[in-house]
Short mmCIF file of C-alpha atoms in Angstrom, two decimals:
data_model
loop_
_atom_site.label_atom_id
_atom_site.label_comp_id
_atom_site.label_asym_id
_atom_site.label_seq_id
_atom_site.Cartn_x
_atom_site.Cartn_y
_atom_site.Cartn_z
CA MET N 1 0.03 -0.04 0.09
CA LYS N 2 1.48 3.40 -1.07
CA LYS N 3 1.30 6.49 1.15
CA ILE N 4 1.22 9.59 -1.12
CA LEU N 5 3.23 12.71 0.41
CA CYS N 6 3.15 16.05 -1.26
CA ILE N 7 6.31 17.97 -0.19
CA LEU N 8 7.08 21.48 -0.43
CA LEU N 9 10.68 21.54 -1.39
CA SER N 10 12.93 25.00 -1.09
CA VAL N 11 15.27 24.21 -3.75
CA CYS N 12 18.66 26.12 -3.90
CA LEU N 13 20.38 27.25 -6.86
CA LEU N 14 23.44 24.73 -6.40
CA ALA N 15 25.72 26.16 -9.16
CA LEU N 16 25.57 29.68 -7.22
CA PRO N 17 28.25 30.56 -4.95
CA MET N 18 28.32 32.72 -2.09
CA SER N 19 30.65 35.68 -2.10
CA ALA N 20 33.10 36.24 0.71
CA SER N 21 31.17 39.56 1.64
CA VAL N 22 27.59 37.65 1.62
CA LEU N 23 29.25 35.02 4.38
CA ALA N 24 30.87 37.93 6.42
CA ASP N 25 27.61 40.00 6.55
CA ASP N 26 25.32 37.10 7.48
CA LEU N 27 27.52 36.08 10.42
CA SER N 28 27.74 39.57 11.75
CA ALA N 29 24.03 40.73 11.42
CA PRO N 30 21.59 39.23 13.75
CA PRO N 31 19.47 36.72 11.45
CA GLN N 32 15.57 37.05 11.13
CA THR N 33 14.24 33.68 11.61
CA GLN N 34 11.86 32.44 8.82
CA HIS N 35 9.75 29.21 8.65
CA GLU N 36 7.44 27.77 5.73
CA GLU N 37 4.75 25.49 6.34
CA VAL N 38 5.47 21.86 5.86
CA GLY N 39 4.27 18.43 7.16
CA PHE N 40 6.74 18.39 10.32
CA LEU N 41 9.76 20.11 11.29
CA PRO N 42 12.93 18.00 11.28
CA GLY N 43 14.46 19.24 14.51
CA SER N 44 11.25 18.09 16.21
CA VAL N 45 10.85 14.64 14.85
CA PRO N 46 11.16 12.03 17.88
CA ALA N 47 13.70 9.34 17.19
CA ASP N 48 10.87 6.61 17.81
CA SER N 49 8.76 7.97 15.04
CA GLY N 50 7.67 5.42 12.49
CA LEU N 51 9.87 5.25 9.41
CA THR N 52 7.64 6.85 7.10
CA ASP N 53 6.99 9.85 9.23
CA GLY N 54 10.82 10.69 8.87
CA ILE N 55 12.22 9.41 5.75
CA SER N 56 10.40 11.37 2.94
CA PHE N 57 12.59 14.51 3.53
CA PRO N 58 16.08 13.11 3.41
CA LEU N 59 15.16 10.86 0.59
CA THR N 60 13.79 13.24 -1.63
CA GLY N 61 16.49 15.54 -1.43
CA LEU N 62 19.04 12.67 -1.82
CA ALA N 63 17.39 11.76 -4.94
CA LEU N 64 17.40 15.20 -6.45
CA SER N 65 21.19 15.64 -5.25
CA MET N 66 22.14 12.30 -7.12
CA LEU N 67 20.22 13.41 -10.44
CA GLU N 68 21.41 16.97 -10.22
CA ASN N 69 25.02 15.88 -9.92
CA GLY N 70 24.70 12.57 -12.48
CA THR N 71 26.10 10.29 -9.39
CA ASP N 72 25.47 7.03 -7.60
CA TYR N 73 25.14 6.55 -4.10
CA ASP N 74 28.66 6.76 -2.67
CA ALA N 75 29.40 7.09 1.18
CA ALA N 76 33.10 6.46 0.98
CA SER N 77 33.18 9.69 -1.04
CA ASP N 78 33.76 12.83 0.91
CA THR N 79 32.61 15.06 -2.11
CA PHE N 80 29.58 12.91 -2.85
CA VAL N 81 28.81 13.18 1.07
CA TRP N 82 28.90 17.00 1.09
CA ASN N 83 27.06 17.29 -2.28
CA ALA N 84 24.26 15.29 -0.77
CA LEU N 85 24.47 17.01 2.60
CA TYR N 86 24.40 20.49 0.83
CA TYR N 87 21.32 19.60 -1.32
CA VAL N 88 19.30 18.18 1.52
CA LEU N 89 20.26 20.94 3.82
CA SER N 90 19.27 23.41 1.02
CA LEU N 91 15.83 22.00 0.89
CA TYR N 92 14.87 21.19 4.28
CA GLY N 93 17.27 22.95 6.57
CA ARG N 94 15.19 26.05 6.65
CA GLU N 95 12.27 23.95 7.97
CA ASP N 96 14.43 22.92 11.26
CA ASP N 97 13.24 24.65 14.22
CA ARG N 98 17.18 25.38 15.28
CA ALA N 99 17.59 27.00 11.54
CA GLU N 100 18.14 31.01 11.29
CA ILE N 101 17.69 32.43 7.83
CA THR N 102 19.01 35.86 6.54
CA GLU N 103 18.36 37.59 3.39
CA GLN N 104 20.98 35.57 1.42
CA ALA N 105 22.11 32.74 3.70
CA LEU N 106 20.79 29.69 5.64
CA LEU N 107 22.51 29.29 9.01
CA LEU N 108 22.27 25.90 10.55
CA PRO N 109 24.04 25.00 13.91
CA SER N 110 26.53 22.05 13.66
CA GLU N 111 24.54 19.38 15.54
CA CYS N 112 21.71 19.84 12.86
CA VAL N 113 23.93 19.14 10.14
CA ASP N 114 25.02 16.09 12.09
CA ASP N 115 21.48 14.78 12.34
CA PHE N 116 20.95 14.97 8.50
CA PHE N 117 24.37 13.27 8.09
CA ALA N 118 23.51 10.51 10.26
CA ALA N 119 20.15 10.08 8.61
CA LEU N 120 22.05 9.97 4.85
CA PHE N 121 24.73 7.84 5.64
CA ALA N 122 24.57 4.76 7.91
CA THR N 123 28.33 3.73 7.27
CA ARG N 124 29.88 6.81 8.18
CA GLN N 125 30.58 7.88 11.71
CA GLU N 126 32.59 11.30 11.26
CA LEU N 127 31.39 14.23 9.27
CA PRO N 128 34.07 14.76 6.86
CA ALA N 129 35.91 18.08 6.07
CA ILE N 130 34.18 20.23 3.23
CA PRO N 131 36.05 19.74 0.05
CA ALA N 132 37.51 23.00 -1.41
CA ASP N 133 35.51 22.94 -4.51
CA LEU N 134 32.39 23.35 -2.29
CA SER N 135 33.50 26.31 -0.22
CA GLY N 136 31.69 28.77 -2.15
CA LYS N 137 28.44 26.92 -1.61
CA ILE N 138 28.73 26.04 2.15
CA ARG N 139 31.32 26.75 4.99
CA TYR N 140 31.78 26.12 8.59
CA ASP N 141 32.21 28.83 11.14
CA ALA N 142 34.42 27.37 14.02
CA GLY N 143 33.83 30.24 16.27
CA LYS N 144 29.92 30.02 16.29
CA ASP N 145 30.04 26.29 15.44
CA LEU N 146 27.59 26.78 12.27
CA TYR N 147 27.26 26.23 8.87
CA VAL N 148 26.39 28.82 6.13
CA LEU N 149 24.44 27.83 3.15
CA ALA N 150 23.35 30.07 0.09
CA LEU N 151 19.58 30.47 -0.39
CA GLY N 152 17.65 29.78 -3.43
CA ASP N 153 14.18 29.43 -5.08
CA PRO N 154 11.42 27.17 -3.95
CA ALA N 155 9.89 24.26 -6.44
CA LEU N 156 7.29 21.71 -5.88
CA VAL N 157 7.56 17.84 -6.31
CA SER N 158 5.27 14.94 -4.90
CA LEU N 159 6.86 11.82 -3.61
CA ASP N 160 4.78 8.79 -3.65
CA LEU N 161 6.50 6.39 -1.03
CA THR N 162 5.80 2.78 -0.09
CA ALA N 163 5.53 1.56 3.36
CA PRO N 164 8.84 -0.09 4.57
CA SER N 165 9.30 -3.95 4.24
CA ALA N 166 11.68 -6.01 6.15
CA ALA N 167 15.14 -6.98 4.43
CA ALA N 168 17.73 -9.19 5.77
CA HIS N 169 20.10 -8.45 8.62
CA GLY N 170 17.39 -6.32 10.29
CA LEU N 171 17.12 -3.79 7.35
CA PHE N 172 14.13 -2.11 5.59
CA THR N 173 13.67 -1.09 1.93
CA VAL N 174 11.17 1.56 0.67
CA THR N 175 10.58 2.10 -2.93
CA GLY N 176 9.46 5.69 -3.93
CA THR N 177 8.68 8.09 -6.97
CA LEU N 178 9.15 11.57 -7.58
CA THR N 179 6.76 13.52 -9.74
CA VAL N 180 5.83 16.95 -10.90
CA PRO N 181 2.35 17.81 -9.20
CA ASP N 182 0.78 19.67 -11.80
CA SER N 183 1.49 17.44 -14.87
CA GLY N 184 2.12 14.24 -13.01
CA GLU N 185 5.46 13.88 -15.06
CA MET N 186 7.86 11.35 -13.49
CA ILE N 187 11.06 12.78 -12.14
CA CYS N 188 12.51 9.61 -11.04
CA SER N 189 11.82 6.27 -8.97
CA PHE N 190 14.36 4.85 -6.44
CA ARG N 191 14.76 1.90 -4.01
CA ALA N 192 16.61 2.81 -0.59
CA THR N 193 17.74 0.42 1.95
CA LEU N 194 17.34 1.86 5.40
CA ALA N 195 18.70 0.85 9.06
CA GLU N 196 16.72 1.74 12.06
CA ASN N 197 18.32 3.70 15.00
CA ASP N 198 18.04 6.29 17.71
CA THR N 199 18.98 9.30 15.63
CA MET N 200 16.61 12.19 15.00
CA PHE N 201 15.16 10.73 11.98
CA GLY N 202 15.12 7.19 13.21
CA PHE N 203 16.89 5.76 10.43
CA SER N 204 19.94 5.78 8.25
CA VAL N 205 20.45 5.11 4.64
CA VAL N 206 22.52 2.06 3.93
CA ASP N 207 22.02 2.08 0.22
CA PHE N 208 20.12 3.87 -2.31
CA VAL N 209 19.72 3.24 -6.11
CA PHE N 210 17.40 4.39 -9.06
CA SER N 211 15.18 2.07 -10.65
#
């Protein structure tokens, strides 16, 4: 039985780098917090939530990141990890109740980034350093212990997600389809293997493939 989830995605312009002046201004000026209406606030998701209650946002962002960059799921690659994280944080970070938004940037505490990292990569224990080629899109401010990301334009997609089914070794699998809401045109379909845990989202991605 499929569960239909329509999700508002705030898609960042991933090719748009942030200038040094933007980063400096946003870290020095008091940010004005904004929130958009969505199905849940990631920062408030309890770890004991059902799998389908929390997985929709990270899985959708991961799929769109892989499509945008033309890559396969590769948790061993630091570049893949940060490309995926940047995309997912750009989509959903602003909906986290720990986020702060200025006119040009999204400010996220390190614990928020760690929560999304844990959901996306079950086999990685420590967040790697940001690759140099992504420094124009996201950077870490050690003094404030937060990450600064560029803002972008919103877009609308629909996720059709199956209920999780048990797999070997205590894992679960789900399949999903992303479509354009107005036309119903399919963007992609995928299968994800998940492990339950005690993190914020209640799961971590073990593998993710397009189908």
